[in-house]
C-alpha positions as a Markdown table, in Angstrom:
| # | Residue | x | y | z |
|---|---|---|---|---|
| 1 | Unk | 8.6 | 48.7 | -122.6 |
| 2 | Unk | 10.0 | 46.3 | -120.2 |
| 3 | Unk | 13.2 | 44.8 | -121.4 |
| 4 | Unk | 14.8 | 42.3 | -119.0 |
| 5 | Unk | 18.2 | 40.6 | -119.9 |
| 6 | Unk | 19.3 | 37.6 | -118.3 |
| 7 | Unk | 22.3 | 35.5 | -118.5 |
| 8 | Unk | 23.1 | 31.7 | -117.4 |
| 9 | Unk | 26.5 | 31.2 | -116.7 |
| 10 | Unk | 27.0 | 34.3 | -118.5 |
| 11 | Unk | 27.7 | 37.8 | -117.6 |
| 12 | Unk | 25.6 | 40.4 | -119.0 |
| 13 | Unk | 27.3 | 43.7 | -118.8 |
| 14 | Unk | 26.0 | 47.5 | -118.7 |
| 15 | Unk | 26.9 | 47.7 | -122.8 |
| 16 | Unk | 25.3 | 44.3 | -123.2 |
| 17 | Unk | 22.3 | 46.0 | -121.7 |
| 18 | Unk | 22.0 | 49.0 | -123.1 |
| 19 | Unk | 22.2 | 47.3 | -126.5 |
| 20 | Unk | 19.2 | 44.8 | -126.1 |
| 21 | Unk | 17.0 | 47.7 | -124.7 |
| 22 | Unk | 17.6 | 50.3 | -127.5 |
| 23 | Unk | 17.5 | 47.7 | -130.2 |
| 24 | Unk | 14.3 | 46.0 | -128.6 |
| 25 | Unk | 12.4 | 49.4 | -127.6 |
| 26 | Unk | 13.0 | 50.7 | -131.7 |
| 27 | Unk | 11.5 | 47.6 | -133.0 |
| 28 | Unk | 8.5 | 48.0 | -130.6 |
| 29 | Unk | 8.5 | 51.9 | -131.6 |
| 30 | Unk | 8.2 | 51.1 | -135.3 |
| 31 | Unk | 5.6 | 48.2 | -135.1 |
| 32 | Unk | 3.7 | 47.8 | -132.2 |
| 33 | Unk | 3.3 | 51.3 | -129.7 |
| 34 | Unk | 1.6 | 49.0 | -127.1 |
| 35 | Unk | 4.3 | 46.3 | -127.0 |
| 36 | Unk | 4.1 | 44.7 | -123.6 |
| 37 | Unk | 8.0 | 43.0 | -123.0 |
| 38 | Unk | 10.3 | 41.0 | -123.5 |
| 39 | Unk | 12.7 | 38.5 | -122.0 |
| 40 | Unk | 16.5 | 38.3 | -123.3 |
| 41 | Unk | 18.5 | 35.6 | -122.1 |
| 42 | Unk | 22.2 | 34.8 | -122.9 |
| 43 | Unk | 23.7 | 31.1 | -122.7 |
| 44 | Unk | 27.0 | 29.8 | -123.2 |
| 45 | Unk | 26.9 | 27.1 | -126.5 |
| 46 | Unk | 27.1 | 23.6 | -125.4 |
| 47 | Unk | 30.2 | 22.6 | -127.1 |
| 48 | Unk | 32.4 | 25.7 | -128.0 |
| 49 | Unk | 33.0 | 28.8 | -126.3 |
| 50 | Unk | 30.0 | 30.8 | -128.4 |
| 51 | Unk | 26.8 | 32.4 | -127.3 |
| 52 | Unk | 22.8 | 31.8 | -127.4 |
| 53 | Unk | 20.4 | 34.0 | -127.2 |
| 54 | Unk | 16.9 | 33.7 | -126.9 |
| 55 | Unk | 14.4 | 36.2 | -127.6 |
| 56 | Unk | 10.7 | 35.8 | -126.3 |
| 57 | Unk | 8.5 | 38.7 | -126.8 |
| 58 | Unk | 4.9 | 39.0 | -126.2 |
| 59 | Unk | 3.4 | 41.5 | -128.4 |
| 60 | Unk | -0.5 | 41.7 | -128.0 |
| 61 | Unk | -3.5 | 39.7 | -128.2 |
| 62 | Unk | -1.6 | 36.6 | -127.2 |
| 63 | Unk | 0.9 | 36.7 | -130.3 |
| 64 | Unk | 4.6 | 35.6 | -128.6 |
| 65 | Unk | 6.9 | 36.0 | -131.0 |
| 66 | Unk | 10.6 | 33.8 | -130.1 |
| 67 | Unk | 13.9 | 34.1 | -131.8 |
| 68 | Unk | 17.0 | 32.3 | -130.8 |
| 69 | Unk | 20.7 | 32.9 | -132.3 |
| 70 | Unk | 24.1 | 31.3 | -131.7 |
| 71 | Unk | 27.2 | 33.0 | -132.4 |
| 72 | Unk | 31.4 | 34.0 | -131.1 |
| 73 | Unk | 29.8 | 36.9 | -129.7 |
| 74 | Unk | 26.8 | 37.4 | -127.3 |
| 75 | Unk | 26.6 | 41.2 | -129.2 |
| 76 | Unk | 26.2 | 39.1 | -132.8 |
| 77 | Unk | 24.0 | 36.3 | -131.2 |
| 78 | Unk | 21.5 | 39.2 | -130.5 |
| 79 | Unk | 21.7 | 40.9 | -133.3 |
| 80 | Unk | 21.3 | 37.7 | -134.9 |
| 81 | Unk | 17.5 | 36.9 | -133.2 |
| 82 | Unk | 16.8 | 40.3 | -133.3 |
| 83 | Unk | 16.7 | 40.0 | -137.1 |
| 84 | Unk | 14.6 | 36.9 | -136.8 |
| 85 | Unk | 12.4 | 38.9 | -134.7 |
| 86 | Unk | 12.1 | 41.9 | -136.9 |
| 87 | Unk | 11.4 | 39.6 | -140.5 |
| 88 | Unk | 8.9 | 37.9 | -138.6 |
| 89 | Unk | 7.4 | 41.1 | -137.8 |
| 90 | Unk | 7.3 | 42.5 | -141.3 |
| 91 | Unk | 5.6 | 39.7 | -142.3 |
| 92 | Unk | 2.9 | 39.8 | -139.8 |
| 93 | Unk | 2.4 | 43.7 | -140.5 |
| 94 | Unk | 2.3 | 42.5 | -144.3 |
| 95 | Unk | 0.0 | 39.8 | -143.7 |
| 96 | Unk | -2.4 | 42.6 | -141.7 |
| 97 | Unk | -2.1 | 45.3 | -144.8 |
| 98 | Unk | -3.7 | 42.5 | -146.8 |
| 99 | Unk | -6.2 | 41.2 | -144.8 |
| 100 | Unk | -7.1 | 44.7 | -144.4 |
| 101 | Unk | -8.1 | 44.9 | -148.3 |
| 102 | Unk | -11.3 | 42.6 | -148.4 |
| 103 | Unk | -14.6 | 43.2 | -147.1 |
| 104 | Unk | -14.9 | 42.1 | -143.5 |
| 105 | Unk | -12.9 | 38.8 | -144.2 |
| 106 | Unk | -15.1 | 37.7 | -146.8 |
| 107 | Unk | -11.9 | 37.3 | -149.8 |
| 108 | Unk | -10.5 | 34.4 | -146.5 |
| 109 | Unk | -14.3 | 33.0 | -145.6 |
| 110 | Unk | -14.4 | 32.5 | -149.9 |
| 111 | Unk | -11.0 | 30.6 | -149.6 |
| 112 | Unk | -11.1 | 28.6 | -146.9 |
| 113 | Unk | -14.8 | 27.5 | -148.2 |
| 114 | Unk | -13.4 | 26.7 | -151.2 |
| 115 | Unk | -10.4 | 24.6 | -149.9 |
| 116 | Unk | -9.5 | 21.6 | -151.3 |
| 117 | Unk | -7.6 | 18.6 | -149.2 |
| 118 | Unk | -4.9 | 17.2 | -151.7 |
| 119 | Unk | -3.2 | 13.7 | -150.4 |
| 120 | Unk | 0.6 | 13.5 | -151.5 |
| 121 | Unk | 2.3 | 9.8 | -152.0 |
| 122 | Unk | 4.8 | 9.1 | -149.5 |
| 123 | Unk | 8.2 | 9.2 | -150.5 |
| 124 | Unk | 9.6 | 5.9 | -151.3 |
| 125 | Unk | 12.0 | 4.5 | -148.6 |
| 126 | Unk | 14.8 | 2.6 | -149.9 |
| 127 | Unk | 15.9 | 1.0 | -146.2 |
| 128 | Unk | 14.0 | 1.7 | -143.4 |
| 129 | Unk | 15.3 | 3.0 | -140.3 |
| 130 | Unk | 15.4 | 1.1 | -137.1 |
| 131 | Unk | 12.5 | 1.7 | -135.2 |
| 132 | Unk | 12.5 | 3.0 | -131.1 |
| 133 | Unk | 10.7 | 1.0 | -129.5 |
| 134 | Unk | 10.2 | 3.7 | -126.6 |
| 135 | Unk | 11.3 | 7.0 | -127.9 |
| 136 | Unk | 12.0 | 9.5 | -124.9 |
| 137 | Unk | 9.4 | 12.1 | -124.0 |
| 138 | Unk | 10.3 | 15.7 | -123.9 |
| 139 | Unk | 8.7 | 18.3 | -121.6 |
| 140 | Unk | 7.4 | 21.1 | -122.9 |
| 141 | Unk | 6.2 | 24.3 | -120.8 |
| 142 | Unk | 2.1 | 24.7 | -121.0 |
| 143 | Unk | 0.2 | 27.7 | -123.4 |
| 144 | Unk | -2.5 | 29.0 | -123.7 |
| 145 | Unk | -4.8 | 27.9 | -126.8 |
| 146 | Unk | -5.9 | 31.1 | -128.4 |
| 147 | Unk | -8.9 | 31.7 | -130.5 |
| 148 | Unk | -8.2 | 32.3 | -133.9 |
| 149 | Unk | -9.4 | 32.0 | -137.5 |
| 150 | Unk | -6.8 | 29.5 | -139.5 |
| 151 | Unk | -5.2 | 32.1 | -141.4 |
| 152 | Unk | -4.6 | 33.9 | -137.9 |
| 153 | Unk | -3.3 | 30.4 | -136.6 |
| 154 | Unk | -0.7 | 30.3 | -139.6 |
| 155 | Unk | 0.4 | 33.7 | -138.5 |
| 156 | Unk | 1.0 | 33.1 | -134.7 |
| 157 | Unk | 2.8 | 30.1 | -135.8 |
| 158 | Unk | 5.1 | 32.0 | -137.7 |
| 159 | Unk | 5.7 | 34.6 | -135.4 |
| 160 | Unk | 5.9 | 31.9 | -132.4 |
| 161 | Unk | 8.7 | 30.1 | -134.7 |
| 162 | Unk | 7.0 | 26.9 | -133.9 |
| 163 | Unk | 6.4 | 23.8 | -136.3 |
| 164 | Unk | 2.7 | 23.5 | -135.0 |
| 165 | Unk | 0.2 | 25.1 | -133.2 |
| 166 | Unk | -3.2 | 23.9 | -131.6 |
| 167 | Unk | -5.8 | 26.2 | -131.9 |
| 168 | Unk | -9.7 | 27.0 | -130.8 |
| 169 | Unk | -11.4 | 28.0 | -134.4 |
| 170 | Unk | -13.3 | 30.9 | -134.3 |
| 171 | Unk | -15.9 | 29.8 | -136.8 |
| 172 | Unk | -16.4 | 26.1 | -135.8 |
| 173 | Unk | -15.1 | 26.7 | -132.5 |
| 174 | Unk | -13.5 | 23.4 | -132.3 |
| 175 | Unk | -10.2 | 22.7 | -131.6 |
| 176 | Unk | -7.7 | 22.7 | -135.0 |
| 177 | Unk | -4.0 | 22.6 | -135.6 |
| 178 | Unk | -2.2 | 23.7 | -138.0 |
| 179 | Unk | 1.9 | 22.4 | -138.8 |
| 180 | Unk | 4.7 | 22.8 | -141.2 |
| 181 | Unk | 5.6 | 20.1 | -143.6 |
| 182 | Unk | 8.1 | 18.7 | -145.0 |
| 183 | Unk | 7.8 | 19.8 | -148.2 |
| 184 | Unk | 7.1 | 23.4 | -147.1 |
| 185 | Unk | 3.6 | 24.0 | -147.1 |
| 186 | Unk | 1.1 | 24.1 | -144.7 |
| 187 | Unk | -0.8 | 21.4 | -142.8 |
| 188 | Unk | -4.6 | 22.0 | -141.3 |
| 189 | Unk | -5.9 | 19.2 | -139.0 |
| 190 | Unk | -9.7 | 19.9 | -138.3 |
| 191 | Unk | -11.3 | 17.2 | -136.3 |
| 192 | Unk | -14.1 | 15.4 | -138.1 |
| 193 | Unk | -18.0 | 16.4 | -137.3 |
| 194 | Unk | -20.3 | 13.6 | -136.5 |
């Protein structure tokens, strides 16, 4: 597996090394034997004389699973998205166990065609905020959009440590999204048929 470690503004030593790539390569021994790479990159924190690290990791079949970590030590700042990276990949190995149960999908296709759409009250504001009029614009790097059922969706949003993810469906094949909320559960968008 291809390991590459990179540092800005930071120096990333033989032992730093050595550490990412035998940590890295056992997680890709014990979940995925075909894991592709993965790109480690060590920062300085912005403020205080810590460490980031960022963890991006594409797996297979366009999953990218990303971890980041701050800490005193660039050793502990690994360690630290490394665990990330290692719970999200339990979860997605749980998540296949089960989905491995039912009959060609058809316990999901039963759900999701029995899905209700519930509409919460907002929650009261007391004083509302001042509103910007222009609020700035951030850039963010382009994806692909991968084809994937919604609970699939769900899953590479997870695993991409994202807060939403646009999507192709693979039933409807129309474009979804799915997004965390607030309130912890999950938000679908699907656009409306004519």
């Amino acid at each position: 597996m291809d390991v590459r470690v990179a540092g800005h503004q930071v120096e990333t030593g033989g032992a730093l090394q050595d550490h990412v790539g035998r940590r890295i390569n056992a997680m890709a021994d014990k979940y995925f034997a075909r894991a592709i790479g993965a790109n480690v990159t060590f920062g300085k924190g912005p403020h205080d004389n810590g460490f980031t690290c960022d963890i991006v990791a594409p797996v297979n079949q366009g999953i990218v699973l990303k971890a980041s970590n701050r800490a005193g030590d660039a050793h502990v700042a690994f360690d630290g998205a490394a665990d990330k990276i290692e719970r999200q990949l339990r979860r997605y190995m749980a998540r296949l166990r089960e989905r491995g149960g039912g009959a060609n999908g058809a316990a999901r296709d039963e759900f999701v065609e029995n899905a209700s759409y519930t509409i919460f009250a907002s929650p009261v504001i007391e004083e509302e905020e001042p509103v910007i009029e222009h609020p700035p614009i951030v850039a963010e790097t382009r994806v692909d959009i991968p084809d994937a059922s919604v609970s699939d969706a769900v899953m590479m949003m997870d695993l991409r440590n994202t807060n939403a993810l646009l999507f192709r469906n693979s039933k409807t094949g129309a474009h979804n999204m799915v997004y965390k909320r607030d309130d912890g559960t999950i938000g679908w968008v699907e656009p409306r048929t004519a």
